Amino acid sequence: MDVKLKKFIKKYNDVFETIDNGKLRCTVTKHELPSRLDDVKAYVETKKFKELYGLQQLMKKYEDAFEDNNDGTVTCQISGAKIAKKPGDIERYLKGKKFAQALEKVKKEMKAAKEVEEKSEDEKVDVEMETEDEVPMLVASEEEESEPEPVKKPIKRKAATIKKTPTGRSKKKKLSSK
């Protein structure tokens, strides 16, 4: 393989692999092409390669954020949005307001969860220190002794009856409230 070709292929991070008969195979599109610099340059400029390579790079960069649906769409794990599996659409979504708001919400939740975890660890250490000194006494609280409140049953309502008009169309009959 030519030195110039190797340098050119190196730009595309393991996208091309050499196969048995001296040809190159694109791992993105599964396309086989001769190992000549001008052919590879021409192939890299094609619309299909550009789109799939851009998509591969985005999915590699944001692999935790998106899940492939295998139907031409991806689902955002952060906001739950379904996006077309095209680099332009994904980039537009990543720059959009909905993604930014969902990302802020997730960051706040993670921060709050981390604080709660730290507090629980601190309390756990405090409780362990107290249990070594004292023996806990089991005392029933007033809430446990009281009887539970009866559950209220939902009110059952009659379904609207359907009456046919002379033209044959269905019409709902209004129920009078009693």
PDB file of C-alpha atoms in Angstrom:
ATOM      1  CA  MET A   1       0.000   0.000   0.000  1.00  0.00           C
ATOM      2  CA  ASP A   2       1.232   3.484  -0.856  1.00  0.00           C
ATOM      3  CA  VAL A   3       2.558   5.791   1.909  1.00  0.00           C
ATOM      4  CA  LYS A   4       0.298   8.655   0.786  1.00  0.00           C
ATOM      5  CA  LEU A   5      -2.703   6.335   0.887  1.00  0.00           C
ATOM      6  CA  LYS A   6      -1.838   5.216   4.430  1.00  0.00           C
ATOM      7  CA  LYS A   7      -1.595   8.845   5.587  1.00  0.00           C
ATOM      8  CA  PHE A   8      -4.921   9.651   3.933  1.00  0.00           C
ATOM      9  CA  ILE A   9      -6.635   6.632   5.502  1.00  0.00           C
ATOM     10  CA  LYS A  10      -5.195   7.532   8.916  1.00  0.00           C
ATOM     11  CA  LYS A  11      -7.325  10.718   8.873  1.00  0.00           C
ATOM     12  CA  TYR A  12     -10.462   8.540   8.982  1.00  0.00           C
ATOM     13  CA  ASN A  13      -9.818   6.671  12.288  1.00  0.00           C
ATOM     14  CA  ASP A  14     -10.126   2.954  11.441  1.00  0.00           C
ATOM     15  CA  VAL A  15     -12.871   3.401   8.843  1.00  0.00           C
ATOM     16  CA  PHE A  16     -10.965   1.491   6.167  1.00  0.00           C
ATOM     17  CA  GLU A  17      -9.596  -2.015   6.598  1.00  0.00           C
ATOM     18  CA  THR A  18      -7.483  -4.086   4.208  1.00  0.00           C
ATOM     19  CA  ILE A  19      -9.003  -7.346   2.967  1.00  0.00           C
ATOM     20  CA  ASP A  20      -7.404 -10.455   1.400  1.00  0.00           C
ATOM     21  CA  ASN A  21      -7.235  -9.441  -2.246  1.00  0.00           C
ATOM     22  CA  GLY A  22      -5.469  -6.094  -1.579  1.00  0.00           C
ATOM     23  CA  LYS A  23      -8.661  -4.046  -1.601  1.00  0.00           C
ATOM     24  CA  LEU A  24      -9.976  -1.727   1.065  1.00  0.00           C
ATOM     25  CA  ARG A  25     -13.319  -2.170   2.818  1.00  0.00           C
ATOM     26  CA  CYS A  26     -15.162   0.744   4.366  1.00  0.00           C
ATOM     27  CA  THR A  27     -16.451  -0.361   7.789  1.00  0.00           C
ATOM     28  CA  VAL A  28     -19.164   2.303   7.728  1.00  0.00           C
ATOM     29  CA  THR A  29     -20.819   1.407   4.406  1.00  0.00           C
ATOM     30  CA  LYS A  30     -19.310  -2.095   3.849  1.00  0.00           C
ATOM     31  CA  HIS A  31     -18.202  -0.893   0.404  1.00  0.00           C
ATOM     32  CA  GLU A  32     -15.096  -2.471  -1.168  1.00  0.00           C
ATOM     33  CA  LEU A  33     -12.797  -0.361  -3.326  1.00  0.00           C
ATOM     34  CA  PRO A  34      -9.332  -0.682  -4.867  1.00  0.00           C
ATOM     35  CA  SER A  35      -6.420   0.519  -2.752  1.00  0.00           C
ATOM     36  CA  ARG A  36      -5.570   3.551  -4.910  1.00  0.00           C
ATOM     37  CA  LEU A  37      -5.385   7.057  -3.527  1.00  0.00           C
ATOM     38  CA  ASP A  38      -7.522   8.712  -6.216  1.00  0.00           C
ATOM     39  CA  ASP A  39     -10.303   6.096  -5.831  1.00  0.00           C
ATOM     40  CA  VAL A  40     -10.362   6.450  -2.048  1.00  0.00           C
ATOM     41  CA  LYS A  41     -10.430  10.268  -2.302  1.00  0.00           C
ATOM     42  CA  ALA A  42     -13.341  10.085  -4.745  1.00  0.00           C
ATOM     43  CA  TYR A  43     -15.176   7.648  -2.466  1.00  0.00           C
ATOM     44  CA  VAL A  44     -14.694   9.845   0.608  1.00  0.00           C
ATOM     45  CA  GLU A  45     -16.387  12.728  -1.240  1.00  0.00           C
ATOM     46  CA  THR A  46     -19.593  10.741  -1.944  1.00  0.00           C
ATOM     47  CA  LYS A  47     -22.847  11.744  -0.286  1.00  0.00           C
ATOM     48  CA  LYS A  48     -23.492   8.310   1.231  1.00  0.00           C
ATOM     49  CA  PHE A  49     -20.061   8.110   2.869  1.00  0.00           C
ATOM     50  CA  LYS A  50     -20.239  11.650   4.244  1.00  0.00           C
ATOM     51  CA  GLU A  51     -23.659  11.041   5.794  1.00  0.00           C
ATOM     52  CA  LEU A  52     -22.826   7.668   7.341  1.00  0.00           C
ATOM     53  CA  TYR A  53     -19.372   8.755   8.523  1.00  0.00           C
ATOM     54  CA  GLY A  54     -20.840  11.872  10.151  1.00  0.00           C
ATOM     55  CA  LEU A  55     -23.501   9.734  11.811  1.00  0.00           C
ATOM     56  CA  GLN A  56     -20.882   7.279  13.074  1.00  0.00           C
ATOM     57  CA  GLN A  57     -18.815  10.107  14.576  1.00  0.00           C
ATOM     58  CA  LEU A  58     -21.860  11.621  16.315  1.00  0.00           C
ATOM     59  CA  MET A  59     -22.967   8.257  17.683  1.00  0.00           C
ATOM     60  CA  LYS A  60     -19.443   7.583  18.934  1.00  0.00           C
ATOM     61  CA  LYS A  61     -19.288  10.991  20.615  1.00  0.00           C
ATOM     62  CA  TYR A  62     -22.766  10.755  22.189  1.00  0.00           C
ATOM     63  CA  GLU A  63     -23.082   6.971  22.537  1.00  0.00           C
ATOM     64  CA  ASP A  64     -24.733   7.185  25.983  1.00  0.00           C
ATOM     65  CA  ALA A  65     -27.247   9.818  24.892  1.00  0.00           C
ATOM     66  CA  PHE A  66     -28.829   7.985  21.934  1.00  0.00           C
ATOM     67  CA  GLU A  67     -30.289   4.534  21.345  1.00  0.00           C
ATOM     68  CA  ASP A  68     -30.669   3.133  17.828  1.00  0.00           C
ATOM     69  CA  ASN A  69     -34.231   2.031  16.978  1.00  0.00           C
ATOM     70  CA  ASN A  70     -33.249   0.186  13.756  1.00  0.00           C
ATOM     71  CA  ASP A  71     -36.028   1.942  11.845  1.00  0.00           C
ATOM     72  CA  GLY A  72     -34.149   5.004  10.623  1.00  0.00           C
ATOM     73  CA  THR A  73     -34.531   6.842  13.922  1.00  0.00           C
ATOM     74  CA  VAL A  74     -32.707   7.197  17.223  1.00  0.00           C
ATOM     75  CA  THR A  75     -34.198   7.876  20.653  1.00  0.00           C
ATOM     76  CA  CYS A  76     -32.631  10.379  23.002  1.00  0.00           C
ATOM     77  CA  GLN A  77     -32.087   8.767  26.412  1.00  0.00           C
ATOM     78  CA  ILE A  78     -32.159  12.166  28.115  1.00  0.00           C
ATOM     79  CA  SER A  79     -35.423  13.632  26.809  1.00  0.00           C
ATOM     80  CA  GLY A  80     -37.061  10.610  25.158  1.00  0.00           C
ATOM     81  CA  ALA A  81     -37.351  12.385  21.802  1.00  0.00           C
ATOM     82  CA  LYS A  82     -37.327  10.369  18.582  1.00  0.00           C
ATOM     83  CA  ILE A  83     -34.997  11.854  15.954  1.00  0.00           C
ATOM     84  CA  ALA A  84     -34.295  10.953  12.325  1.00  0.00           C
ATOM     85  CA  LYS A  85     -31.027   9.060  11.959  1.00  0.00           C
ATOM     86  CA  LYS A  86     -29.255  11.764   9.958  1.00  0.00           C
ATOM     87  CA  PRO A  87     -26.243  13.770  11.120  1.00  0.00           C
ATOM     88  CA  GLY A  88     -27.895  17.115  10.343  1.00  0.00           C
ATOM     89  CA  ASP A  89     -31.034  16.261  12.296  1.00  0.00           C
ATOM     90  CA  ILE A  90     -29.083  14.986  15.303  1.00  0.00           C
ATOM     91  CA  GLU A  91     -26.811  18.056  15.344  1.00  0.00           C
ATOM     92  CA  ARG A  92     -29.838  20.364  15.113  1.00  0.00           C
ATOM     93  CA  TYR A  93     -31.460  18.490  18.004  1.00  0.00           C
ATOM     94  CA  LEU A  94     -28.287  18.718  20.125  1.00  0.00           C
ATOM     95  CA  LYS A  95     -28.207  22.504  19.637  1.00  0.00           C
ATOM     96  CA  GLY A  96     -31.932  22.852  20.349  1.00  0.00           C
ATOM     97  CA  LYS A  97     -33.855  24.115  23.344  1.00  0.00           C
ATOM     98  CA  LYS A  98     -35.562  20.818  24.221  1.00  0.00           C
ATOM     99  CA  PHE A  99     -32.264  18.956  24.580  1.00  0.00           C
ATOM    100  CA  ALA A 100     -30.697  21.785  26.605  1.00  0.00           C
ATOM    101  CA  GLN A 101     -33.637  21.844  29.035  1.00  0.00           C
ATOM    102  CA  ALA A 102     -33.627  18.064  29.435  1.00  0.00           C
ATOM    103  CA  LEU A 103     -29.863  18.076  29.979  1.00  0.00           C
ATOM    104  CA  GLU A 104     -30.147  20.750  32.693  1.00  0.00           C
ATOM    105  CA  LYS A 105     -32.893  18.744  34.393  1.00  0.00           C
ATOM    106  CA  VAL A 106     -30.774  15.575  34.373  1.00  0.00           C
ATOM    107  CA  LYS A 107     -27.746  17.454  35.720  1.00  0.00           C
ATOM    108  CA  LYS A 108     -29.836  18.863  38.591  1.00  0.00           C
ATOM    109  CA  GLU A 109     -31.237  15.408  39.383  1.00  0.00           C
ATOM    110  CA  MET A 110     -27.757  13.889  39.377  1.00  0.00           C
ATOM    111  CA  LYS A 111     -26.462  16.661  41.652  1.00  0.00           C
ATOM    112  CA  ALA A 112     -29.389  16.199  44.052  1.00  0.00           C
ATOM    113  CA  ALA A 113     -28.909  12.421  44.067  1.00  0.00           C
ATOM    114  CA  LYS A 114     -25.220  12.854  44.807  1.00  0.00           C
ATOM    115  CA  GLU A 115     -26.000  15.184  47.728  1.00  0.00           C
ATOM    116  CA  VAL A 116     -28.575  12.744  49.126  1.00  0.00           C
ATOM    117  CA  GLU A 117     -26.072   9.912  48.802  1.00  0.00           C
ATOM    118  CA  GLU A 118     -23.426  11.915  50.644  1.00  0.00           C
ATOM    119  CA  LYS A 119     -25.910  12.789  53.415  1.00  0.00           C
ATOM    120  CA  SER A 120     -26.990   9.171  53.790  1.00  0.00           C
ATOM    121  CA  GLU A 121     -23.350   8.076  54.042  1.00  0.00           C
ATOM    122  CA  ASP A 122     -22.716  10.715  56.722  1.00  0.00           C
ATOM    123  CA  GLU A 123     -25.837   9.640  58.652  1.00  0.00           C
ATOM    124  CA  LYS A 124     -24.853   5.990  58.316  1.00  0.00           C
ATOM    125  CA  VAL A 125     -21.484   6.735  59.900  1.00  0.00           C
ATOM    126  CA  ASP A 126     -23.196   8.710  62.709  1.00  0.00           C
ATOM    127  CA  VAL A 127     -25.687   5.889  63.347  1.00  0.00           C
ATOM    128  CA  GLU A 128     -22.911   3.302  63.466  1.00  0.00           C
ATOM    129  CA  MET A 129     -21.067   5.380  66.061  1.00  0.00           C
ATOM    130  CA  GLU A 130     -24.234   5.732  68.186  1.00  0.00           C
ATOM    131  CA  THR A 131     -25.131   2.029  68.043  1.00  0.00           C
ATOM    132  CA  GLU A 132     -21.768   1.094  69.484  1.00  0.00           C
ATOM    133  CA  ASP A 133     -22.491   3.168  72.610  1.00  0.00           C
ATOM    134  CA  GLU A 134     -26.224   2.560  73.119  1.00  0.00           C
ATOM    135  CA  VAL A 135     -28.702  -0.272  72.684  1.00  0.00           C
ATOM    136  CA  PRO A 136     -31.783   0.909  70.758  1.00  0.00           C
ATOM    137  CA  MET A 137     -35.158   0.463  72.471  1.00  0.00           C
ATOM    138  CA  LEU A 138     -38.177  -0.593  70.466  1.00  0.00           C
ATOM    139  CA  VAL A 139     -41.163   1.622  71.257  1.00  0.00           C
ATOM    140  CA  ALA A 140     -44.409   1.641  69.290  1.00  0.00           C
ATOM    141  CA  SER A 141     -45.446   5.073  68.112  1.00  0.00           C
ATOM    142  CA  GLU A 142     -48.969   6.490  68.326  1.00  0.00           C
ATOM    143  CA  GLU A 143     -49.400   6.246  64.557  1.00  0.00           C
ATOM    144  CA  GLU A 144     -48.960   2.464  64.581  1.00  0.00           C
ATOM    145  CA  GLU A 145     -51.602   1.979  67.297  1.00  0.00           C
ATOM    146  CA  SER A 146     -54.374   3.950  65.577  1.00  0.00           C
ATOM    147  CA  GLU A 147     -56.731   2.191  63.181  1.00  0.00           C
ATOM    148  CA  PRO A 148     -56.356   2.867  59.482  1.00  0.00           C
ATOM    149  CA  GLU A 149     -58.936   5.111  57.829  1.00  0.00           C
ATOM    150  CA  PRO A 150     -61.541   3.342  55.690  1.00  0.00           C
ATOM    151  CA  VAL A 151     -60.973   3.520  51.948  1.00  0.00           C
ATOM    152  CA  LYS A 152     -63.539   5.583  50.058  1.00  0.00           C
ATOM    153  CA  LYS A 153     -65.170   3.723  47.192  1.00  0.00           C
ATOM    154  CA  PRO A 154     -65.348   5.488  43.832  1.00  0.00           C
ATOM    155  CA  ILE A 155     -68.741   6.677  42.632  1.00  0.00           C
ATOM    156  CA  LYS A 156     -70.106   4.576  39.778  1.00  0.00           C
ATOM    157  CA  ARG A 157     -71.710   6.505  36.936  1.00  0.00           C
ATOM    158  CA  LYS A 158     -73.847   5.269  34.115  1.00  0.00           C
ATOM    159  CA  ALA A 159     -72.319   5.292  30.653  1.00  0.00           C
ATOM    160  CA  ALA A 160     -73.899   7.541  28.047  1.00  0.00           C
ATOM    161  CA  THR A 161     -76.409   5.743  25.861  1.00  0.00           C
ATOM    162  CA  ILE A 162     -76.079   5.995  22.105  1.00  0.00           C
ATOM    163  CA  LYS A 163     -79.168   6.826  20.102  1.00  0.00           C
ATOM    164  CA  LYS A 164     -79.410   6.685  16.325  1.00  0.00           C
ATOM    165  CA  THR A 165     -80.830   9.654  14.446  1.00  0.00           C
ATOM    166  CA  PRO A 166     -83.147   9.270  11.442  1.00  0.00           C
ATOM    167  CA  THR A 167     -80.159   9.717   9.116  1.00  0.00           C
ATOM    168  CA  GLY A 168     -78.425   6.724  10.733  1.00  0.00           C
ATOM    169  CA  ARG A 169     -75.743   8.663  12.571  1.00  0.00           C
ATOM    170  CA  SER A 170     -75.041   7.886  16.221  1.00  0.00           C
ATOM    171  CA  LYS A 171     -75.746  10.511  18.815  1.00  0.00           C
ATOM    172  CA  LYS A 172     -74.876  10.396  22.515  1.00  0.00           C
ATOM    173  CA  LYS A 173     -77.750  11.015  24.876  1.00  0.00           C
ATOM    174  CA  LYS A 174     -76.834  13.360  27.704  1.00  0.00           C
ATOM    175  CA  LEU A 175     -77.411  12.061  31.198  1.00  0.00           C
ATOM    176  CA  SER A 176     -79.121  14.351  33.631  1.00  0.00           C
ATOM    177  CA  SER A 177     -77.253  14.800  36.902  1.00  0.00           C
ATOM    178  CA  LYS A 178     -79.323  13.599  39.841  1.00  0.00           C
TER     179      LYS A 178
END
